[in-house]
CSV table of C-alpha atoms and ligand atoms in Angstrom, one decimal:
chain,number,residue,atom,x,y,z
O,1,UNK,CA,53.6,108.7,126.2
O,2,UNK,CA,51.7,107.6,123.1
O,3,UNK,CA,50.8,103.6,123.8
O,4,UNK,CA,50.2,102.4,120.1
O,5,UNK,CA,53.2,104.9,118.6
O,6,UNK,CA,55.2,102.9,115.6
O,7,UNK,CA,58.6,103.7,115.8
O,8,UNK,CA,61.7,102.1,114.3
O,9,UNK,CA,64.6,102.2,111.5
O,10,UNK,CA,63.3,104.3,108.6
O,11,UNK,CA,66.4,104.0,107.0
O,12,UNK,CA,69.8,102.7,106.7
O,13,UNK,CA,72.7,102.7,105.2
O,14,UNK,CA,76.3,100.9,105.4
O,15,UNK,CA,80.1,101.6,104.6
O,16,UNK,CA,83.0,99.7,104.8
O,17,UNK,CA,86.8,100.3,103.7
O,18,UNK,CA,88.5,100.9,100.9
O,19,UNK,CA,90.9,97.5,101.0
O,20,UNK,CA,89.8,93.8,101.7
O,21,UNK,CA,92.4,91.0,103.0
O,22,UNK,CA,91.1,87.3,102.0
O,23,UNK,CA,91.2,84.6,104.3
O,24,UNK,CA,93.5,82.9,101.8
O,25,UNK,CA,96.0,85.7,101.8
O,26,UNK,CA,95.9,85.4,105.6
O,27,UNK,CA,96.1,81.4,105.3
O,28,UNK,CA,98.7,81.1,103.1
O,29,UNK,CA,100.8,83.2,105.7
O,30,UNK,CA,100.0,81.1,108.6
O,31,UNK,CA,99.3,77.8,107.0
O,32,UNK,CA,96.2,77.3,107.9
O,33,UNK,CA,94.1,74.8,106.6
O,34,UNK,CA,91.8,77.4,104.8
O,35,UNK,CA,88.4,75.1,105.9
O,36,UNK,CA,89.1,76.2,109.5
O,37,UNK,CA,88.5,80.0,108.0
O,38,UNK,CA,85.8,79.1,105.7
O,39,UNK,CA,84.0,76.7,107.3
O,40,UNK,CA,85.2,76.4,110.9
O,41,UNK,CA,84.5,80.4,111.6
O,42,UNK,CA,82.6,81.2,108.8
O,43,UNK,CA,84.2,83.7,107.3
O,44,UNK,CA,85.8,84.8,104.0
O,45,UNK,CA,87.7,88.1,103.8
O,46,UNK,CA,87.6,91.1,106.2
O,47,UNK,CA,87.8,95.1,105.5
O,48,UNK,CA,90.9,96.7,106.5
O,49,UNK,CA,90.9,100.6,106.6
O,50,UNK,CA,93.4,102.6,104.7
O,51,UNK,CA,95.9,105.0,106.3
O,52,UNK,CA,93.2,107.8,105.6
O,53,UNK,CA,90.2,106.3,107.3
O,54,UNK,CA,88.7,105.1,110.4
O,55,UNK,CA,85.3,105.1,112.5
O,56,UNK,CA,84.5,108.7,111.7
O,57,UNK,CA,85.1,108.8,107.9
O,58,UNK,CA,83.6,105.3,107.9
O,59,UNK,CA,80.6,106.9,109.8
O,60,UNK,CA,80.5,109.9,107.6
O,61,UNK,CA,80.2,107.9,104.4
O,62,UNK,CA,77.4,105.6,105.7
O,63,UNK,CA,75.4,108.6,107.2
O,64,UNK,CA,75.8,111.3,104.4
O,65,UNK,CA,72.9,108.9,102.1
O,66,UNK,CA,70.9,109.5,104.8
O,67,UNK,CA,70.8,113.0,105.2
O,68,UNK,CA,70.8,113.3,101.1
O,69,UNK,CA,67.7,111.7,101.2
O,70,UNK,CA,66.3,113.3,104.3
O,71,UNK,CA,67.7,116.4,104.9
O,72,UNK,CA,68.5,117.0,108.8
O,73,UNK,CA,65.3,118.2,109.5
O,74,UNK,CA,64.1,117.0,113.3
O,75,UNK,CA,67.6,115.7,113.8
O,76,UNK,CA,68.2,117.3,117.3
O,77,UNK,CA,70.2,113.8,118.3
O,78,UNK,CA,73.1,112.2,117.0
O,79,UNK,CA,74.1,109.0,119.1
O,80,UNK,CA,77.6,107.4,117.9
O,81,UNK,CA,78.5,103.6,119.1
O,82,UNK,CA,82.0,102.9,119.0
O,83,UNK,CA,84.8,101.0,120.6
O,84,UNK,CA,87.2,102.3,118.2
O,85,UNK,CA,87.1,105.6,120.2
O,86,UNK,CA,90.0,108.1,118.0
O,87,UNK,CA,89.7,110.1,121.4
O,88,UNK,CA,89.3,109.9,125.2
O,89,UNK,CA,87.4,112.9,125.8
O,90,UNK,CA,85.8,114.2,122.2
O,91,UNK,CA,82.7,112.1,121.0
O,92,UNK,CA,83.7,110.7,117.2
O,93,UNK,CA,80.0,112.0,116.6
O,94,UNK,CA,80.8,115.6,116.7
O,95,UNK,CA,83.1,115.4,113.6
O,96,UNK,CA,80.5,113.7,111.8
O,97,UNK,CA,78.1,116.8,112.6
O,98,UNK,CA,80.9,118.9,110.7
O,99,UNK,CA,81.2,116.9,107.9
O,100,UNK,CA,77.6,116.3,107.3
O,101,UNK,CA,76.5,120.1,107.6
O,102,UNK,CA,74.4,118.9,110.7
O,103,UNK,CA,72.9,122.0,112.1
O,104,UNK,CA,74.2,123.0,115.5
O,105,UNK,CA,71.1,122.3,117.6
O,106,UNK,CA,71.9,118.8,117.7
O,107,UNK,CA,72.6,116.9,120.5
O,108,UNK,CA,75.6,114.5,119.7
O,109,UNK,CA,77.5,111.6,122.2
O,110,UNK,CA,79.2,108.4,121.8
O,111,UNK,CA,77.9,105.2,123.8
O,112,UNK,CA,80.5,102.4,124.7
O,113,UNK,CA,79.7,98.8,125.9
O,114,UNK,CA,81.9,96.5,123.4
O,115,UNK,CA,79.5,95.4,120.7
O,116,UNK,CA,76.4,95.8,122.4
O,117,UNK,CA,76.2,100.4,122.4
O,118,UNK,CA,74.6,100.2,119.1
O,119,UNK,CA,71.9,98.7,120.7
O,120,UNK,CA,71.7,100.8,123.6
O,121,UNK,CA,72.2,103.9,121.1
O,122,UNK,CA,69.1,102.7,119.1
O,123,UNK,CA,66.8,101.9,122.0
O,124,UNK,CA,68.1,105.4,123.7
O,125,UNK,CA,66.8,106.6,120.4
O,126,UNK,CA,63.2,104.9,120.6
O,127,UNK,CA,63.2,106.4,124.2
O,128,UNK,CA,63.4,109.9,123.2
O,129,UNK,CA,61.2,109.6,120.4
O,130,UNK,CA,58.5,108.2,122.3
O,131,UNK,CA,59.0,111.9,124.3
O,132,UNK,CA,59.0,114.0,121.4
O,133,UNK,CA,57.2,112.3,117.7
O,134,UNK,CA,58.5,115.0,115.4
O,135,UNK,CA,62.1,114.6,116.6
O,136,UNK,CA,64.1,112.0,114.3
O,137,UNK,CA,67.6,110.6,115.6
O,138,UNK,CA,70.5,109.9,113.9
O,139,UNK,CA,72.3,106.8,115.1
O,140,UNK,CA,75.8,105.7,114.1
O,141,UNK,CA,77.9,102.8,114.7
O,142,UNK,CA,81.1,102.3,113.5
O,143,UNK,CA,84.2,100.4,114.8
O,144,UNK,CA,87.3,98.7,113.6
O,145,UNK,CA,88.1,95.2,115.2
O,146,UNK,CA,92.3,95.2,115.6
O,147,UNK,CA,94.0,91.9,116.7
O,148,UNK,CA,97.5,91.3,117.9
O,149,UNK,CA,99.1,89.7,114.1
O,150,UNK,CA,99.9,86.4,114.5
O,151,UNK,CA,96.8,85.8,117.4
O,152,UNK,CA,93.6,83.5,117.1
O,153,UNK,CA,91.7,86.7,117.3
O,154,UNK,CA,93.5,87.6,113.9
O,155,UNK,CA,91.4,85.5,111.6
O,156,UNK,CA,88.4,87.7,112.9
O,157,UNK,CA,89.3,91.4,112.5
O,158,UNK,CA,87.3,93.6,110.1
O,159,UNK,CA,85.7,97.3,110.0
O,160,UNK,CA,82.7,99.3,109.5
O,161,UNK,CA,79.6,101.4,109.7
O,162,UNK,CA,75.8,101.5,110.1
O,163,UNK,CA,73.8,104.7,109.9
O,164,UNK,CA,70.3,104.9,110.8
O,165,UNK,CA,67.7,107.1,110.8
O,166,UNK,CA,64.9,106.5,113.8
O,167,UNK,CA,61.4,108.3,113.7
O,168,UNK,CA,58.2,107.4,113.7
O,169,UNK,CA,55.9,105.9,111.5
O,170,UNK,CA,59.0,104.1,110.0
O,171,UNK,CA,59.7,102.9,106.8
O,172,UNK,CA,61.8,99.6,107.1
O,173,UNK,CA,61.3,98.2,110.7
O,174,UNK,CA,59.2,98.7,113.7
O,175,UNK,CA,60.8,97.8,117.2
O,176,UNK,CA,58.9,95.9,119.7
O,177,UNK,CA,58.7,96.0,123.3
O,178,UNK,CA,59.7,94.4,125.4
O,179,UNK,CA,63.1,93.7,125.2
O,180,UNK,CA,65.0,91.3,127.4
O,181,UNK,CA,68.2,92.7,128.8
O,182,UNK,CA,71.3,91.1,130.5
O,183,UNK,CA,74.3,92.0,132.5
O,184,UNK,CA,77.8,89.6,134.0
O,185,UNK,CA,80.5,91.1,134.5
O,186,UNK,CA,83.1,88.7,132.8
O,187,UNK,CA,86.6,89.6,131.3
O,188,UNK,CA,85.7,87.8,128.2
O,189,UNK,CA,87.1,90.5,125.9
O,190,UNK,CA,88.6,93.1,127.0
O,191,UNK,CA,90.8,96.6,125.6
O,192,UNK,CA,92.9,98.6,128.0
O,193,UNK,CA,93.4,102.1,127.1
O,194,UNK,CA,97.0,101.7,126.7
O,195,UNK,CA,96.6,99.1,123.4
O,196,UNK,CA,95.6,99.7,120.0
O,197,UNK,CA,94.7,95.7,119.5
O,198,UNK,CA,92.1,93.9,121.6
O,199,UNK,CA,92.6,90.9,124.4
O,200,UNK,CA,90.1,88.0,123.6
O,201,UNK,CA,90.1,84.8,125.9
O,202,UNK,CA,88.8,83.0,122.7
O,203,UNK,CA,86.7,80.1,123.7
O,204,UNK,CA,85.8,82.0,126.8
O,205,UNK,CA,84.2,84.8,125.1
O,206,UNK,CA,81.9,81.9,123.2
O,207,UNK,CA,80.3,80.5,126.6
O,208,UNK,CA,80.3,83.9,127.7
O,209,UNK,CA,78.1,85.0,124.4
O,210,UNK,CA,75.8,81.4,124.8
O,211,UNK,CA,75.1,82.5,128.7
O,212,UNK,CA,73.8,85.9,127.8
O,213,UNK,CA,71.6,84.3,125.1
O,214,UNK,CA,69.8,82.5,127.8
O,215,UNK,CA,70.3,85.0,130.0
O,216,UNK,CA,68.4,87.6,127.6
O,217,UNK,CA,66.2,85.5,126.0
O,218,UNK,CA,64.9,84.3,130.0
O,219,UNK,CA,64.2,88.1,130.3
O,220,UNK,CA,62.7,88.6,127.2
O,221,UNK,CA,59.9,85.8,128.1
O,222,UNK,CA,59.2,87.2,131.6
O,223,UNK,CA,58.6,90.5,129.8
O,224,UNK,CA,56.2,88.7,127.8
O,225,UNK,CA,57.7,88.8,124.5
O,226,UNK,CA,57.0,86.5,121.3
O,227,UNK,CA,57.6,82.8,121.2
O,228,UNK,CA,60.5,81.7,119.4
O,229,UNK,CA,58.6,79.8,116.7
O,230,UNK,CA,56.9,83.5,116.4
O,231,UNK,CA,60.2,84.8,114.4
O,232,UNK,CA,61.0,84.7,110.7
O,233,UNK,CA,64.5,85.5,110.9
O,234,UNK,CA,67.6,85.8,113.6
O,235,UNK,CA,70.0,89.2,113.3
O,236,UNK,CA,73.1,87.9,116.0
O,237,UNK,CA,75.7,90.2,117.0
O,238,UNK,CA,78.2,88.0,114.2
O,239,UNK,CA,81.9,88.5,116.0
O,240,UNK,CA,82.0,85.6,113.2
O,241,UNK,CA,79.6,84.0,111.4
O,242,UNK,CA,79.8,80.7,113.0
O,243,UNK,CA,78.6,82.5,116.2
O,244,UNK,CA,75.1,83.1,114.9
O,245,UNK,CA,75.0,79.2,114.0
O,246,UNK,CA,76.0,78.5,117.5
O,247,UNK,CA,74.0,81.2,119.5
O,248,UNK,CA,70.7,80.1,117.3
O,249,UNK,CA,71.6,76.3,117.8
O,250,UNK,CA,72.3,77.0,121.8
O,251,UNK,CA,68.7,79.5,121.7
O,252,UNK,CA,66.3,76.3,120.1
O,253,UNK,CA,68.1,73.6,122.2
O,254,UNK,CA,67.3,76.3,125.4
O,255,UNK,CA,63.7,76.5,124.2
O,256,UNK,CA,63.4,73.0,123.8
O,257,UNK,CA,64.1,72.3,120.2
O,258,UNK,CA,66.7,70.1,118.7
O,259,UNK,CA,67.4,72.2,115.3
O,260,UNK,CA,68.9,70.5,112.4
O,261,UNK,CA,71.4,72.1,110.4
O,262,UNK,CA,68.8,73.5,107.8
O,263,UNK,CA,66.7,74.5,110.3
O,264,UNK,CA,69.4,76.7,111.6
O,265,UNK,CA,70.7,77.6,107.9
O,266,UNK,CA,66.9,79.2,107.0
O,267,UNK,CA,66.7,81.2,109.9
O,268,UNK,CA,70.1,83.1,109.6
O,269,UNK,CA,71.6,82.6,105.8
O,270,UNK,CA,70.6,85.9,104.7
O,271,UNK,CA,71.6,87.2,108.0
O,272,UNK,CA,75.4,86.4,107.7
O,273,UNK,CA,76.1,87.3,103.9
O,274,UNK,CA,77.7,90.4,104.3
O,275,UNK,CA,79.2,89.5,107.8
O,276,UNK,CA,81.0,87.0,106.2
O,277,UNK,CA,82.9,89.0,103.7
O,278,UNK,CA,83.5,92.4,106.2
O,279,UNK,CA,84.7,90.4,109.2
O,280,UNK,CA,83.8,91.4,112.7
O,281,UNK,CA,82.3,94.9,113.0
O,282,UNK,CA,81.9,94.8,116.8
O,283,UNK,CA,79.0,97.2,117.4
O,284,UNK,CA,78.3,97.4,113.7
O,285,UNK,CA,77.9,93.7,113.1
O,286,UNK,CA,74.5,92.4,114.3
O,287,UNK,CA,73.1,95.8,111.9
O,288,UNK,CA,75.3,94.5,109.0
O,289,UNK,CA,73.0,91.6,109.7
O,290,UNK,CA,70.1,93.4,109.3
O,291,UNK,CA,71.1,95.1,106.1
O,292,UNK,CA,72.2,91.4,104.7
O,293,UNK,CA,68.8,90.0,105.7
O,294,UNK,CA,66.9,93.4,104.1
O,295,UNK,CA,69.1,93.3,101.1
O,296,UNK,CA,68.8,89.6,100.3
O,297,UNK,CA,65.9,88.2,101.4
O,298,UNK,CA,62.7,87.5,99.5
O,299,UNK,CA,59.5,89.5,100.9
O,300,UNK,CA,59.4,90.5,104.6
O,301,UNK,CA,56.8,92.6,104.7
O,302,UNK,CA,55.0,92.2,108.3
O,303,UNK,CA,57.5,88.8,109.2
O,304,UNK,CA,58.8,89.5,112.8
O,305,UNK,CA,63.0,89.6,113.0
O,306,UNK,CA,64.8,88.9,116.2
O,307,UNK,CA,67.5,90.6,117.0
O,308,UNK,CA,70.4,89.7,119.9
O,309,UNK,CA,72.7,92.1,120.6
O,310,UNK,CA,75.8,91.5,123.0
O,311,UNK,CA,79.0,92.9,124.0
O,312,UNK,CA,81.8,91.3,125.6
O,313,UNK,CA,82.4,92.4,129.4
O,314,UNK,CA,79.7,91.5,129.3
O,315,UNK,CA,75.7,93.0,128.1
O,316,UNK,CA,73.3,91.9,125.8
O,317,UNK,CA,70.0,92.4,124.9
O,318,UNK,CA,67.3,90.2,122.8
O,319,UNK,CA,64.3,92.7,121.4
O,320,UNK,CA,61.6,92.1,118.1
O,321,UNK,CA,60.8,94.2,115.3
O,322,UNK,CA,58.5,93.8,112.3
O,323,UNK,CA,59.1,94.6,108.6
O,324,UNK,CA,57.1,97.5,107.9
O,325,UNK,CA,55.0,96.7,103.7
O,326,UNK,CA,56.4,98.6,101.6
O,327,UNK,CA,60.3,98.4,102.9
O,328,UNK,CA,61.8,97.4,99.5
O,329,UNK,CA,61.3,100.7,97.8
O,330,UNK,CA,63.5,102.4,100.7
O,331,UNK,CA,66.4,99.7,100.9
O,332,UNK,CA,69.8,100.6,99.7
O,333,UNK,CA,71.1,97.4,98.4
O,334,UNK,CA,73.0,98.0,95.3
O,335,UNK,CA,74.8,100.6,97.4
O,336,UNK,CA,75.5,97.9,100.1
O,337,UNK,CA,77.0,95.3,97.8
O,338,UNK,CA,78.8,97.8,95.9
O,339,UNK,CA,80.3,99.5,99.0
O,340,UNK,CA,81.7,95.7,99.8
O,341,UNK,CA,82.4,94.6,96.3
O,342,UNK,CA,84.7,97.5,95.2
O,343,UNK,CA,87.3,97.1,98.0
O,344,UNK,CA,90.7,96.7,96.3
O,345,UNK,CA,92.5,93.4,97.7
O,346,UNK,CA,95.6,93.9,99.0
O,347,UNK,CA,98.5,91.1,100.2
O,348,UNK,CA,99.7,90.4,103.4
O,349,UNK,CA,102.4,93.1,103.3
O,350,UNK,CA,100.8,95.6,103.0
O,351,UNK,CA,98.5,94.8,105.7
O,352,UNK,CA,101.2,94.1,108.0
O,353,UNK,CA,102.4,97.4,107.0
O,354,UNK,CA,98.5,99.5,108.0
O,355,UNK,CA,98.2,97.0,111.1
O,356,UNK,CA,101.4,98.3,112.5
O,357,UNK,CA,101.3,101.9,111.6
O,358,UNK,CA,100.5,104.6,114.2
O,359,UNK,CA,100.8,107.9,115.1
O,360,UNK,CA,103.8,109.6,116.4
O,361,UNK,CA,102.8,111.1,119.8
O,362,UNK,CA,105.3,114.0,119.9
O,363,UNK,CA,102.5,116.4,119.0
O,364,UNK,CA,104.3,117.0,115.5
O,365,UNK,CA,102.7,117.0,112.1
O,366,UNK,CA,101.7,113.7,110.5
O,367,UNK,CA,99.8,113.9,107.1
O,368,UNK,CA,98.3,111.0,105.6
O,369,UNK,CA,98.5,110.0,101.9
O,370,UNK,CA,95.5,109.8,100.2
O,371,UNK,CA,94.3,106.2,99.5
O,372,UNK,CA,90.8,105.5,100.4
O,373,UNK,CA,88.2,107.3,97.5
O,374,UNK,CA,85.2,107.7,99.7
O,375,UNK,CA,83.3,111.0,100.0
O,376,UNK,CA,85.5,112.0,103.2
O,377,UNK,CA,89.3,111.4,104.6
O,378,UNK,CA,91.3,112.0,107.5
O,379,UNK,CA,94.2,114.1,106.0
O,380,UNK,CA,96.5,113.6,109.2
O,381,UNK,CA,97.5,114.0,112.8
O,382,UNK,CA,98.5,118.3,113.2
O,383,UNK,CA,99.6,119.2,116.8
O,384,UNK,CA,97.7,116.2,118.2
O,385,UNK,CA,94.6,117.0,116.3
O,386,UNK,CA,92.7,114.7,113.6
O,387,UNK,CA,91.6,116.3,110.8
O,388,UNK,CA,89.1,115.2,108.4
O,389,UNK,CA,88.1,117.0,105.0
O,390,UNK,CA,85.1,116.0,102.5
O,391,UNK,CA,86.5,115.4,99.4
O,392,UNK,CA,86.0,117.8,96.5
O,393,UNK,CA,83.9,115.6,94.1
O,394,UNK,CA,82.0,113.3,97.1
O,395,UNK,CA,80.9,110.3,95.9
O,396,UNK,CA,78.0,109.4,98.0
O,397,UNK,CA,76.6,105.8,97.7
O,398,UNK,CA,73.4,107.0,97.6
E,1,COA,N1,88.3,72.6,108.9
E,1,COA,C1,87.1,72.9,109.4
E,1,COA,N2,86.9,73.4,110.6
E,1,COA,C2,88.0,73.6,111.4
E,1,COA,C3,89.3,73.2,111.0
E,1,COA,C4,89.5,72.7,109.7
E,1,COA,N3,90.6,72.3,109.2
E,1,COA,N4,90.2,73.5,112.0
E,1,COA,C5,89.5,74.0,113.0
E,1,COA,N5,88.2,74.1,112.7
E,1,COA,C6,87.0,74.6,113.5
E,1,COA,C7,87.1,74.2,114.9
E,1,COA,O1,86.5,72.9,115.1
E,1,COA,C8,86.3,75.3,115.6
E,1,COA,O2,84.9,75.1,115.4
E,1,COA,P1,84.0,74.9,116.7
E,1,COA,O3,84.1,76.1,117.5
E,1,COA,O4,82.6,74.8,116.0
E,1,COA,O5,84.4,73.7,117.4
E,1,COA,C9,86.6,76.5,114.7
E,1,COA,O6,87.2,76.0,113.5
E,1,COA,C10,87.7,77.4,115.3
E,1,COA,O7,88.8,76.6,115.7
E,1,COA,P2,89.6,77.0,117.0
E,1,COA,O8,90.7,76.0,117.2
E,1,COA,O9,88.7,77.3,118.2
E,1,COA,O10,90.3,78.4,116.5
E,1,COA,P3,91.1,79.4,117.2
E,1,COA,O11,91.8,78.9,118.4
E,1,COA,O12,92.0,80.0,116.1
E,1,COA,O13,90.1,80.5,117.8
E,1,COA,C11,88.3,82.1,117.8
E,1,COA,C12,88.9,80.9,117.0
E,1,COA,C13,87.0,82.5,117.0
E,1,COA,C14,87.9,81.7,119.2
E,1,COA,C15,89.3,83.3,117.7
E,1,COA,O14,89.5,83.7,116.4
E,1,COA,C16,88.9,84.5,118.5
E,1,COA,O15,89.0,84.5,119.8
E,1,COA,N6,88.3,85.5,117.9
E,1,COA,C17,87.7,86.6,118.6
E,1,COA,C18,86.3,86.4,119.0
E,1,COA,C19,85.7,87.6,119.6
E,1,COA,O16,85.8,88.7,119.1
E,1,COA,N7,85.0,87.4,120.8
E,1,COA,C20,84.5,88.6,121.5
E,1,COA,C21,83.2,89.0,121.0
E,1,COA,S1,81.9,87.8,121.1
């Protein structure tokens, strides 16, 4: 295995939904003080999908940039992180083969642990690129956070996706070893197969996030990674915004540091500016960090990032990268902002109304209006089957 081999991100891309709800649409329904949305959780507005999308068209849209710009060349792996699953048995991945015109020798699966299996699906990715240099994977998360209506978790749903292209010799970020891993098995959060909306124990999913900070972090020092002063910038797994602020507050005051708030503000503001106005992304969300922090930042070039990954139940994982010179040229960020800045507000109605629709299960045929106006669509439910279909004139937001 090559020792001194670079590899990383060379490129990614993002999509979110067609429809935004506000935190004041949401606020005015249940009278809360809106500063407890804003300011006590950090967050603004959060995507909703329409009746004709979900993980895989989500996926789809943020992967198909990608392969525009690279072709599929030395893709013989496409990993999909989800916990949005639209299937027991069927990896979500293998539609997105289809609808990107991925050549058949490709190796496709989906990864589930919570919010944490992009992270696995990324490091798998490093793994087997270590083996093989020419091979390139593809690595997709996508997921859409659904709480009960009416529920604390409600204030911190949201959707979307992450592509990313892994190779050598990367063009935006190089990972590091080590990385500093960490496993409890705590019921935290939690999503029985027979439920379309997630069970959170709220403030017990918080400690259970600040214990695997230290519990990762602890690993990642007797692996011999960085210091903490080392890092530039902090990419948290963002179930909220808030949570970076307390993870990175917990991390210092573990390390022996007693962080004001502008301490804490430098080190994640760039990190939570899309979080904040997508919602919760599960898997998605610490990599809509990263694409925040690429996007908005000033220059990066050879500043290390941190990244901590974790996913209720409970894994997590705290690793290093390095902005590779030259990254700008290769970011996507009009795309990104645009992608979050055209979603058409909708009131609280008609969210009700998508948060309570499902499926019939009679096996019957269920088509779906068409809403959303990305490059691809799910046009129904046929005999128990999703189908998807790219649209005729696809609008890539390359
Ligand atoms: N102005 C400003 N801040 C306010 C406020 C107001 N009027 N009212 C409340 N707040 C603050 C609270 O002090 C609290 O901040 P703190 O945690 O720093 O103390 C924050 O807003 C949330 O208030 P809380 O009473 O805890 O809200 P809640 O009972 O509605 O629950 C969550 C909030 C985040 C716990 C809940 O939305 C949830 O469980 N979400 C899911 C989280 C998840 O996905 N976890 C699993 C993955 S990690």
């Amino acid at each position: 295995m090559p020792g001194d081999l670079a590899v990383g991100i060379h490129d990614l891309s993002i999509a979110t939904t067609r429809y935004v709800l506000t935190h004041e649409t949401l606020a005015a329904r249940n009278g809360t003080d809106i500063a407890k949305y804003h300011e006590g959780i950090g967050q603004r507005s959060m995507s909703v999908p329409a009746v004709d999308e979900d993980i895989v068209t989500m996926a789809a849209a943020a992967a198909a940039p990608i392969i525009d710009r690279h072709g599929a060349e030395g893709i013989r792996t496409l990993f999909f992180a989800t916990e949005s699953s639209v299937d027991q048995s069927k990896a979500a991945g293998v539609h997105v083969q289809a609808l990107l015109g991925l050549p058949s020798a490709v190796r496709v699966v989906e990864l589930k642990q919570a919010c944490y299996a992009g992270t696995a699906a990324l490091q798998s990715a490093v793994g087997l690129i270590h083996r093989d240099p020419a091979q390139r994977v593809l690595v997709i998360a996508a997921d859409v956070s659904k709480y009960e209506l009416d529920s604390p978790g409600e204030a911190t749903q949201g959707a979307a996706a992450v592509a990313m292209l892994v190779s050598a010799d990367p063009a935006l970020v190089r990972l590091e070893n080590p990385s500093g891993v960490f496993t409890a098995d705590v019921m935290d959060f939690w999503r029985p197969n027979y439920r379309t909306t997630a069970l959170v124990e709220g403030r017990d999913s918080i400690s259970a996030y600040l214990r695997a900070v230290e519990g990762a972090w602890t690993d990642y020092t007797e692996q011999g990674g960085r210091k903490v002063n080392d890092f530039d910038a902090f990419c948290y797994h963002q179930p909220f915004t808030k949570m970076a602020r307390k993870a990175h507050r917990h991390l210092l005051a573990f390390c022996g540091y007693d962080a004001d708030d502008s301490e804490i503000s430098r080190a994640l503001r760039h990190t939570t500016a899309y979080n904040t106005l997508v919602g919760n992304s599960y898997t998605v969300s610490m990599y809509l960090g990263l694409a925040s922090l690429l996007d908005n930042a000033g220059e990066l070039s050879d500043k290390a990032i941190a990244f901590f990954s974790y996913g209720s139940g409970s894994v997590a994982e705290f690793f290093g990268g390095t902005v590779v010179p030259g990254y700008r040229a290769h970011l996507r960020s009009g795309a990104h902002r645009d992608a979050i800045s055209r979603r058409v507000p909708i009131d609280y109605a008609r969210y009700r109304e998508i948060h309570e629709y499902e499926f019939p299960d009679d096996g019957g045929d269920y088509p779906v209006p068409i809403e959303n106006d990305g490059p691809y669509r799910l046009t129904g439910l046929f005999g128990h089957k999703r189908v998807y279909e790219t649209r005729p004139a696809r609008s890539r937001n390359g």
